[in-house]
Short mmCIF file of C-alpha atoms in Angstrom, two decimals:
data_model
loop_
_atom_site.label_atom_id
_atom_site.label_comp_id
_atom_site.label_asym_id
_atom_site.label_seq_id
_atom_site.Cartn_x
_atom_site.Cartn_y
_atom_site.Cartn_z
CA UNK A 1 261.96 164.02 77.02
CA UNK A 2 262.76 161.01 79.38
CA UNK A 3 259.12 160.91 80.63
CA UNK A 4 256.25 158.36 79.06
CA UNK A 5 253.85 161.05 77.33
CA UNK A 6 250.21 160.40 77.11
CA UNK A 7 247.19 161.53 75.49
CA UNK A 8 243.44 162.55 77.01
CA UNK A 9 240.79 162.59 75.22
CA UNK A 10 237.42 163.38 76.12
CA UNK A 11 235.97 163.15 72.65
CA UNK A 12 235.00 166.50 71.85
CA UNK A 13 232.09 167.56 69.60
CA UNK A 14 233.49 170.54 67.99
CA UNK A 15 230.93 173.07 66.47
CA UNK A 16 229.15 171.78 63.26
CA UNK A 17 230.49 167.94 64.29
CA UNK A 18 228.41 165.14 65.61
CA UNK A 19 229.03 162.68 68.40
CA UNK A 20 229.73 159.99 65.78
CA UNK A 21 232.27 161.95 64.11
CA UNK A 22 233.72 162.92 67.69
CA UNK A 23 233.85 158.91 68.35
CA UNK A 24 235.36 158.56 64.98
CA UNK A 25 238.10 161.09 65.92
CA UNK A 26 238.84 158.76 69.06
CA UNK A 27 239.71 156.15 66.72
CA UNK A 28 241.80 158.11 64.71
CA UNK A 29 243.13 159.80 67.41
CA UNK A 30 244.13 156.92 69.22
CA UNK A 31 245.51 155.14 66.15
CA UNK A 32 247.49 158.34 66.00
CA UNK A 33 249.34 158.14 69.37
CA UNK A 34 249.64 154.52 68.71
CA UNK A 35 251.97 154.93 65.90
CA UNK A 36 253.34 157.71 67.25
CA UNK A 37 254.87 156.43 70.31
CA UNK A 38 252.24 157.73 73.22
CA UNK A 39 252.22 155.85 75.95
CA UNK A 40 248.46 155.43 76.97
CA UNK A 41 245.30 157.17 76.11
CA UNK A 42 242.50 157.80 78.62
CA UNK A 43 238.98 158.72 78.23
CA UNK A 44 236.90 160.92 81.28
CA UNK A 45 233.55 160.24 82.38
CA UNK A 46 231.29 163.17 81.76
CA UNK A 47 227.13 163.31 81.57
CA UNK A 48 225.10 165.49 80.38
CA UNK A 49 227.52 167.51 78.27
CA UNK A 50 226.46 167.69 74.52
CA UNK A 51 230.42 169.00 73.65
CA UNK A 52 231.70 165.66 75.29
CA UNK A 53 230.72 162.15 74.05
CA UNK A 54 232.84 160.57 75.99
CA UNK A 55 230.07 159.74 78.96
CA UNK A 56 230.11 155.75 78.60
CA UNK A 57 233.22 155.56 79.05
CA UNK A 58 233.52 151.69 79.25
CA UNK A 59 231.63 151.59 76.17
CA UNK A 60 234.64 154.14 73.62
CA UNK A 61 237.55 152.49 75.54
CA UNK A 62 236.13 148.56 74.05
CA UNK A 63 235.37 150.59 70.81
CA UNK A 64 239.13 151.90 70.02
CA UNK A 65 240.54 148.98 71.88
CA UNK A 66 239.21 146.87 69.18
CA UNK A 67 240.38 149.73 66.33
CA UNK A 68 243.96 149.40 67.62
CA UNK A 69 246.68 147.03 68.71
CA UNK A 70 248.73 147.59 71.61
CA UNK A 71 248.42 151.17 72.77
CA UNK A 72 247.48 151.19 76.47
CA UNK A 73 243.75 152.22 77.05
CA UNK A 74 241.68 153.87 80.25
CA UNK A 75 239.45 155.94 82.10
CA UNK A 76 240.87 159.57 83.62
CA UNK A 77 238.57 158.59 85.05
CA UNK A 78 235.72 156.59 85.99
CA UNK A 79 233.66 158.65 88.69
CA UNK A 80 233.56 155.63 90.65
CA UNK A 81 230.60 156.89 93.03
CA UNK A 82 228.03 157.24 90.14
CA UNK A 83 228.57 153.48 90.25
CA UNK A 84 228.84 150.00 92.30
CA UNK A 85 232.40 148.78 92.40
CA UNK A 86 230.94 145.35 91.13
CA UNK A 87 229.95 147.10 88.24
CA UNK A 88 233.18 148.29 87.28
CA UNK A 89 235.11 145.59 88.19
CA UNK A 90 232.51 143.43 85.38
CA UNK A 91 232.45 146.40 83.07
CA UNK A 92 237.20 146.68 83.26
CA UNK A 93 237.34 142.77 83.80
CA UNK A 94 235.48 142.51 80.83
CA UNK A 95 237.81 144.53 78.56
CA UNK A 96 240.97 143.25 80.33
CA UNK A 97 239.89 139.94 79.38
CA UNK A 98 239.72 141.06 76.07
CA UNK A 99 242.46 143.38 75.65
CA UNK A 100 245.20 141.77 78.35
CA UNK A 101 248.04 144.20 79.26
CA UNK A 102 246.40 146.82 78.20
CA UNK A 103 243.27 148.49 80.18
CA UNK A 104 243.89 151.14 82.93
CA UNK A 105 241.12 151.87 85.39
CA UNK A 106 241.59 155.38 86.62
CA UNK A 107 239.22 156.67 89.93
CA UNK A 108 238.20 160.26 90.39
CA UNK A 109 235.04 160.58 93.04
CA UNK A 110 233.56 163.84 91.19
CA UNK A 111 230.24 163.44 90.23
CA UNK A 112 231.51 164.82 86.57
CA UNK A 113 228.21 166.82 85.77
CA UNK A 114 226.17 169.45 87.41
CA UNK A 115 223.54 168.52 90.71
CA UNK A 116 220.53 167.74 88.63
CA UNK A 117 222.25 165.49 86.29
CA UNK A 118 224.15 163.54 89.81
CA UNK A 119 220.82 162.69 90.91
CA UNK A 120 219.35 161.32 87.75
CA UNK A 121 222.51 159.46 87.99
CA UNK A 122 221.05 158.24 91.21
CA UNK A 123 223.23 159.98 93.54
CA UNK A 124 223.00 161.91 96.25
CA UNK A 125 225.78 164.56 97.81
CA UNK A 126 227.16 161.97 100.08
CA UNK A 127 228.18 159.07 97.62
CA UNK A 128 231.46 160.82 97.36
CA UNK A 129 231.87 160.05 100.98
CA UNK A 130 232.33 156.26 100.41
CA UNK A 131 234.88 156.66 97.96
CA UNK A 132 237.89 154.76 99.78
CA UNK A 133 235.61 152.09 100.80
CA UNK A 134 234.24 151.37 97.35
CA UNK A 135 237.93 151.71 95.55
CA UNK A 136 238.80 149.13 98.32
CA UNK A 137 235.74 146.64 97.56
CA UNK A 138 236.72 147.41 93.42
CA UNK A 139 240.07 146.35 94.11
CA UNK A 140 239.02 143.26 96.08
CA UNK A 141 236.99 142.27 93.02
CA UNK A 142 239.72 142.19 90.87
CA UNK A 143 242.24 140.38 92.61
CA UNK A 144 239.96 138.18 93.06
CA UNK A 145 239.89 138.71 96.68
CA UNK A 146 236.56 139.62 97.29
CA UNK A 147 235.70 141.54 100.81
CA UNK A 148 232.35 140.70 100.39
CA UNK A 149 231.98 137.14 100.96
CA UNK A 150 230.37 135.50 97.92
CA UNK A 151 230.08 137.79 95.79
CA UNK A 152 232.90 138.27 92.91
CA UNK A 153 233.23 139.61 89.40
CA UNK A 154 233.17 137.23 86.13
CA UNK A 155 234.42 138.60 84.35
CA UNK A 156 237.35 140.75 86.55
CA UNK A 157 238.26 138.24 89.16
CA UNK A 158 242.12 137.88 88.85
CA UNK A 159 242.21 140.24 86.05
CA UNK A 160 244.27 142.70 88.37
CA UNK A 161 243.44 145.80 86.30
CA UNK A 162 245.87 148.28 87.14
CA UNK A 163 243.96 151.08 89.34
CA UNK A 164 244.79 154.71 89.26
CA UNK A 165 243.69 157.28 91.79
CA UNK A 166 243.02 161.01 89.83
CA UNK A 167 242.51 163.59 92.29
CA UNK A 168 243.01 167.94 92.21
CA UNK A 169 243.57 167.68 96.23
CA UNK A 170 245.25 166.45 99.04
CA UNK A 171 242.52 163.93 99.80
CA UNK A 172 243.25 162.53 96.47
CA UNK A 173 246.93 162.29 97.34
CA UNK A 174 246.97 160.92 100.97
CA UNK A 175 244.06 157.91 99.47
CA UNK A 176 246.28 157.37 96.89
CA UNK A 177 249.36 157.11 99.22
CA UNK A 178 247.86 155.21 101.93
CA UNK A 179 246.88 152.25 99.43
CA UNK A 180 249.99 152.02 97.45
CA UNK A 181 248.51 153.08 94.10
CA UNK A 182 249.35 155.33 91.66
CA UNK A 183 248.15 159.10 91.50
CA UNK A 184 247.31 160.72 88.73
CA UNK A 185 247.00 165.00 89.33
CA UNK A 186 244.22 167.22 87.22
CA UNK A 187 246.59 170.05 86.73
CA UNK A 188 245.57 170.76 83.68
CA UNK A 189 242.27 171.72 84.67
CA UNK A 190 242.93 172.17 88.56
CA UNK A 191 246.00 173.53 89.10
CA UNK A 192 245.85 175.35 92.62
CA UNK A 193 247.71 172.54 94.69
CA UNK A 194 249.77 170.38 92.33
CA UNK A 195 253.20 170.79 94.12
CA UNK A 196 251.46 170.31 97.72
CA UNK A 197 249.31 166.99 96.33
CA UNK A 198 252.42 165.56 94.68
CA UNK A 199 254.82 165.91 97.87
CA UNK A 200 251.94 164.82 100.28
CA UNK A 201 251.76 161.70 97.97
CA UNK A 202 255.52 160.85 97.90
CA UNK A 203 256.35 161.74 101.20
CA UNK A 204 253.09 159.27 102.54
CA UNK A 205 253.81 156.63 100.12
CA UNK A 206 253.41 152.90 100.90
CA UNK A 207 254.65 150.39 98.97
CA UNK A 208 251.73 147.48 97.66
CA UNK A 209 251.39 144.29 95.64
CA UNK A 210 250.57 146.98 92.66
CA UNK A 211 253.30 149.11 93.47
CA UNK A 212 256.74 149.25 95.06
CA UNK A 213 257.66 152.98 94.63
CA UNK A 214 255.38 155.77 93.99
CA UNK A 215 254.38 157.49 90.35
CA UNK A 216 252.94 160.73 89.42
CA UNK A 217 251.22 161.18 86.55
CA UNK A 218 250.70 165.04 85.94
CA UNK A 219 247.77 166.90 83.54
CA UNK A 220 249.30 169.42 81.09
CA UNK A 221 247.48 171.41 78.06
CA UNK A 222 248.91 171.70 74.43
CA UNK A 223 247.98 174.51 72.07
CA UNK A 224 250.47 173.75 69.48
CA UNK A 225 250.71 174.63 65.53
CA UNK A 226 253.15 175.16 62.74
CA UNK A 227 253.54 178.61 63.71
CA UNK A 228 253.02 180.85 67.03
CA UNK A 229 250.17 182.35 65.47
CA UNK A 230 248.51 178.85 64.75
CA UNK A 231 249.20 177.67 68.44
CA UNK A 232 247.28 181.12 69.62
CA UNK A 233 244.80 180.50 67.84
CA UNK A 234 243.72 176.89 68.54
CA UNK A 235 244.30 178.24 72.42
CA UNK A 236 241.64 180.99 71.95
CA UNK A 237 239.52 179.03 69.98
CA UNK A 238 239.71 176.62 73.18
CA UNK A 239 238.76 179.23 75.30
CA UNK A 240 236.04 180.51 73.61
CA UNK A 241 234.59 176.90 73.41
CA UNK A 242 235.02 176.08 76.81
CA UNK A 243 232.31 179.57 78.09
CA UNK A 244 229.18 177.21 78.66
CA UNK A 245 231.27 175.31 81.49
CA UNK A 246 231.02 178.27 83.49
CA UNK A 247 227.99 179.64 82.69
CA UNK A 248 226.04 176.49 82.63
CA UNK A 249 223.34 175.65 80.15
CA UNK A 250 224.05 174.62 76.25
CA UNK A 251 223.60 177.49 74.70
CA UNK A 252 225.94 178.70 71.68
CA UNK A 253 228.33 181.71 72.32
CA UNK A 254 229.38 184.17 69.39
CA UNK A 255 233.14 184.89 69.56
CA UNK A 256 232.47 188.48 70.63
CA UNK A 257 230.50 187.00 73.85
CA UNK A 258 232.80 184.33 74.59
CA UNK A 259 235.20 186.90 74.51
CA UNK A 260 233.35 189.15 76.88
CA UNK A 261 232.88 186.82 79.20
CA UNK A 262 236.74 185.57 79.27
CA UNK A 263 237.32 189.78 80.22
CA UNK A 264 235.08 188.76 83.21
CA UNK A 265 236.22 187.86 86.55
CA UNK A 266 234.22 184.60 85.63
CA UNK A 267 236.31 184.27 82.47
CA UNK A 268 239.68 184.98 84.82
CA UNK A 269 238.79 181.80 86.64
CA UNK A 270 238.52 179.81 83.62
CA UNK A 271 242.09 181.00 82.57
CA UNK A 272 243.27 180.40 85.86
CA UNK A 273 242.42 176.78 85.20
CA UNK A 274 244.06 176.49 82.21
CA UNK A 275 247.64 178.16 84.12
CA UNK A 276 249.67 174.84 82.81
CA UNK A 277 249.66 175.09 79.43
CA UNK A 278 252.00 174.31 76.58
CA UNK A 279 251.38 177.19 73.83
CA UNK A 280 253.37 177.10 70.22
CA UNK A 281 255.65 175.33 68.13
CA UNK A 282 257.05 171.89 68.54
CA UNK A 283 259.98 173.26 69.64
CA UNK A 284 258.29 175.85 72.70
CA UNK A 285 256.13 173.07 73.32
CA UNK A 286 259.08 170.39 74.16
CA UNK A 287 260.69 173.24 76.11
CA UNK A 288 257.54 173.72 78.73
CA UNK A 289 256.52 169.96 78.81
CA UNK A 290 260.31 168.96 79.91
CA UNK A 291 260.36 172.29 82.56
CA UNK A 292 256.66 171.29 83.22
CA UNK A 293 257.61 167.71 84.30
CA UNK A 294 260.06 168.72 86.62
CA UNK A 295 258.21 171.35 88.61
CA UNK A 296 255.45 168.76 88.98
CA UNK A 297 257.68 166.22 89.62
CA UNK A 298 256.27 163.68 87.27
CA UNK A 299 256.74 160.13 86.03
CA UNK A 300 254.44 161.24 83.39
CA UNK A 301 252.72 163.58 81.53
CA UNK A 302 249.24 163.70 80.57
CA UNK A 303 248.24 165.73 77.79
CA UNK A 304 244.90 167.72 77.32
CA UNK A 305 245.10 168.94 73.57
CA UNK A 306 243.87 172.52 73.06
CA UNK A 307 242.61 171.58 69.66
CA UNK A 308 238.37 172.10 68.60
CA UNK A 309 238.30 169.94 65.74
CA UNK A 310 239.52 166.35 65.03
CA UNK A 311 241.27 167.56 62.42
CA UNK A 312 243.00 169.83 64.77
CA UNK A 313 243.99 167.46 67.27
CA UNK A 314 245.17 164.64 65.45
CA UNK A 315 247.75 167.37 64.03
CA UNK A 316 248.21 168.12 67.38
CA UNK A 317 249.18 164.96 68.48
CA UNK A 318 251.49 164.58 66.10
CA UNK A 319 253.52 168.44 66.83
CA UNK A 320 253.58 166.95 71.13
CA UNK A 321 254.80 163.73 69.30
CA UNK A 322 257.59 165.40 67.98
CA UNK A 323 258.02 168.03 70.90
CA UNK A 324 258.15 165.14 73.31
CA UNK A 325 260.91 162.75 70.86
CA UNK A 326 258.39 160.23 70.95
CA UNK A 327 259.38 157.29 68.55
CA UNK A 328 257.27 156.22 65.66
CA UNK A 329 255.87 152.31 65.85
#
């Protein structure tokens, strides 16, 4: 492939794993693409999800920062209404400042949890309504060109942390468009309007001090193994793990439920989520990620691996490594 590939990670707690472990496996993971030739790694803000330990965010990117050496590091993303954009702009000036050249600060306006959990977060259904306003006061504080007089970010002033706006919609797009900035599309999750968000967002475009020409960074899943059969599995196994989302709560699933429920309309909609997906060898795998890449017209691809153990997915990242003819450090 021509295309920068790049990893997310939303460090999973497989079954019979802890949240340390699941940390540790960011490391490792990380380290991985690293000397594999990924381009970036990003971590997503989630709460109140015991299968995802990836919830301070800010917190695992200084972590594996400091566990690696020049592999580019970020939020996809920070769910910038559960927070002020002075905050942020302290919290990603802060790790610039420690790890120049190589901190990405990518926007989603999601809560990233369910409605009880938003409002122990301290906020309410309309936050997501100031969302261009606060990535505009965010930005402000890191070019050190405050809008609000007086008030600026030590550290983050003048850091000029690269900003990234993730969306699954057109609002997402036209945002992203309208301040020059790079967008950054959740098709691997949210696939129902990738083709219309990516031409609304080229076609809109305006050039800024970040960014003279547009990019597209584009969500794909991996299920990969040595064989078909390996890659199948891994993808079920996914599946099954991934129930709880849609039925809510925390409780366990035996394979036989899971699988009952993934017969179930319900279950159809999960599947439906999971529509661009890279399943098998290295070899099928390099096939759909190229084809992928142009049908979402992509500067890059994103890659969600399909893998339940750490184990798992540092293997994984290894077979994309190879399916993408990524070069070793």
């Amino acid at each position: 492939m021509s295309l920068p590939l790049s990893l997310l990670d939303l460090a999973t707690v497989g079954k019979g794993e802890t949240a340390r472990e699941a940390l540790e496996g960011s490391v490792a993971l990380a380290r991985a693409a690293e000397r594999t030739g990924f381009h970036r790694v990003w971590y997503a803000e989630h709460h109140n999800s015991p299968g995802i330990a990836s919830s301070a965010t800010a917190v695992l990117i200084a972590h594996v920062a400091a566990n690696t050496r020049s592999i580019r590091l970020g939020s996809g993303g920070i769910m910038l209404p559960n927070h002020s954009p002075l905050t942020i702009a302290e919290q990603f000036g802060t790790l610039a400042s420690l790890h120049p050249g190589r901190i990405d600060l990518g926007l989603g306006r999601a809560p990233g949890t369910d409605q009880v959990t938003m409002r122990a977060l301290r906020r309410d259904a309309t936050s997501s309504d100031t969302f261009p306003r606060d990535v505009q006061e965010l930005q402000g504080y890191l070019s050190g060109e405050s809008l609000l007089p007086g008030v600026e970010a030590y550290p983050g002033s003048g850091t000029n942390v690269p900003l990234y706006i993730l969306g699954s919609s057109l609002f997402g797009a036209q945002l992203a468009a309208a301040l020059g900035l790079p967008y950054a599309f959740a098709s691997h999750f949210a696939p129902a309007a990738l083709e219309q968000a990516v031409a609304v967002y080229r076609r809109d475009f305006t050039p800024s001090d970040q960014l003279a020409e547009p990019y597209v960074i584009a969500g794909v899943g991996v299920a990969t193994g040595e064989t078909d059969a390996e890659a199948q599995a891994q993808l079920l196994a996914t599946q099954r793990s991934r129930v709880a989302l849609i039925l809510g709560g925390k409780r366990d699933f035996t394979d036989d439920e899971a699988d009952m429920v993934l017969a179930s309309p319900q279950g159809q909609h999960l599947l439906e989520m999971m529509r661009y997906t890279a399943v098998g060898t290295v070899d099928a795998v390099g096939e759909y990620l190229t084809t992928f890449a142009a049908h979402a017209d992509a500067d890059e691809l994103i890659v969600a691996l399909h893998a339940t153990t750490v184990a798992d997915r540092l293997r994984a990242a290894e077979l994309v490594a190879q399916a993408g003819g990524l070069t070793a450090d």
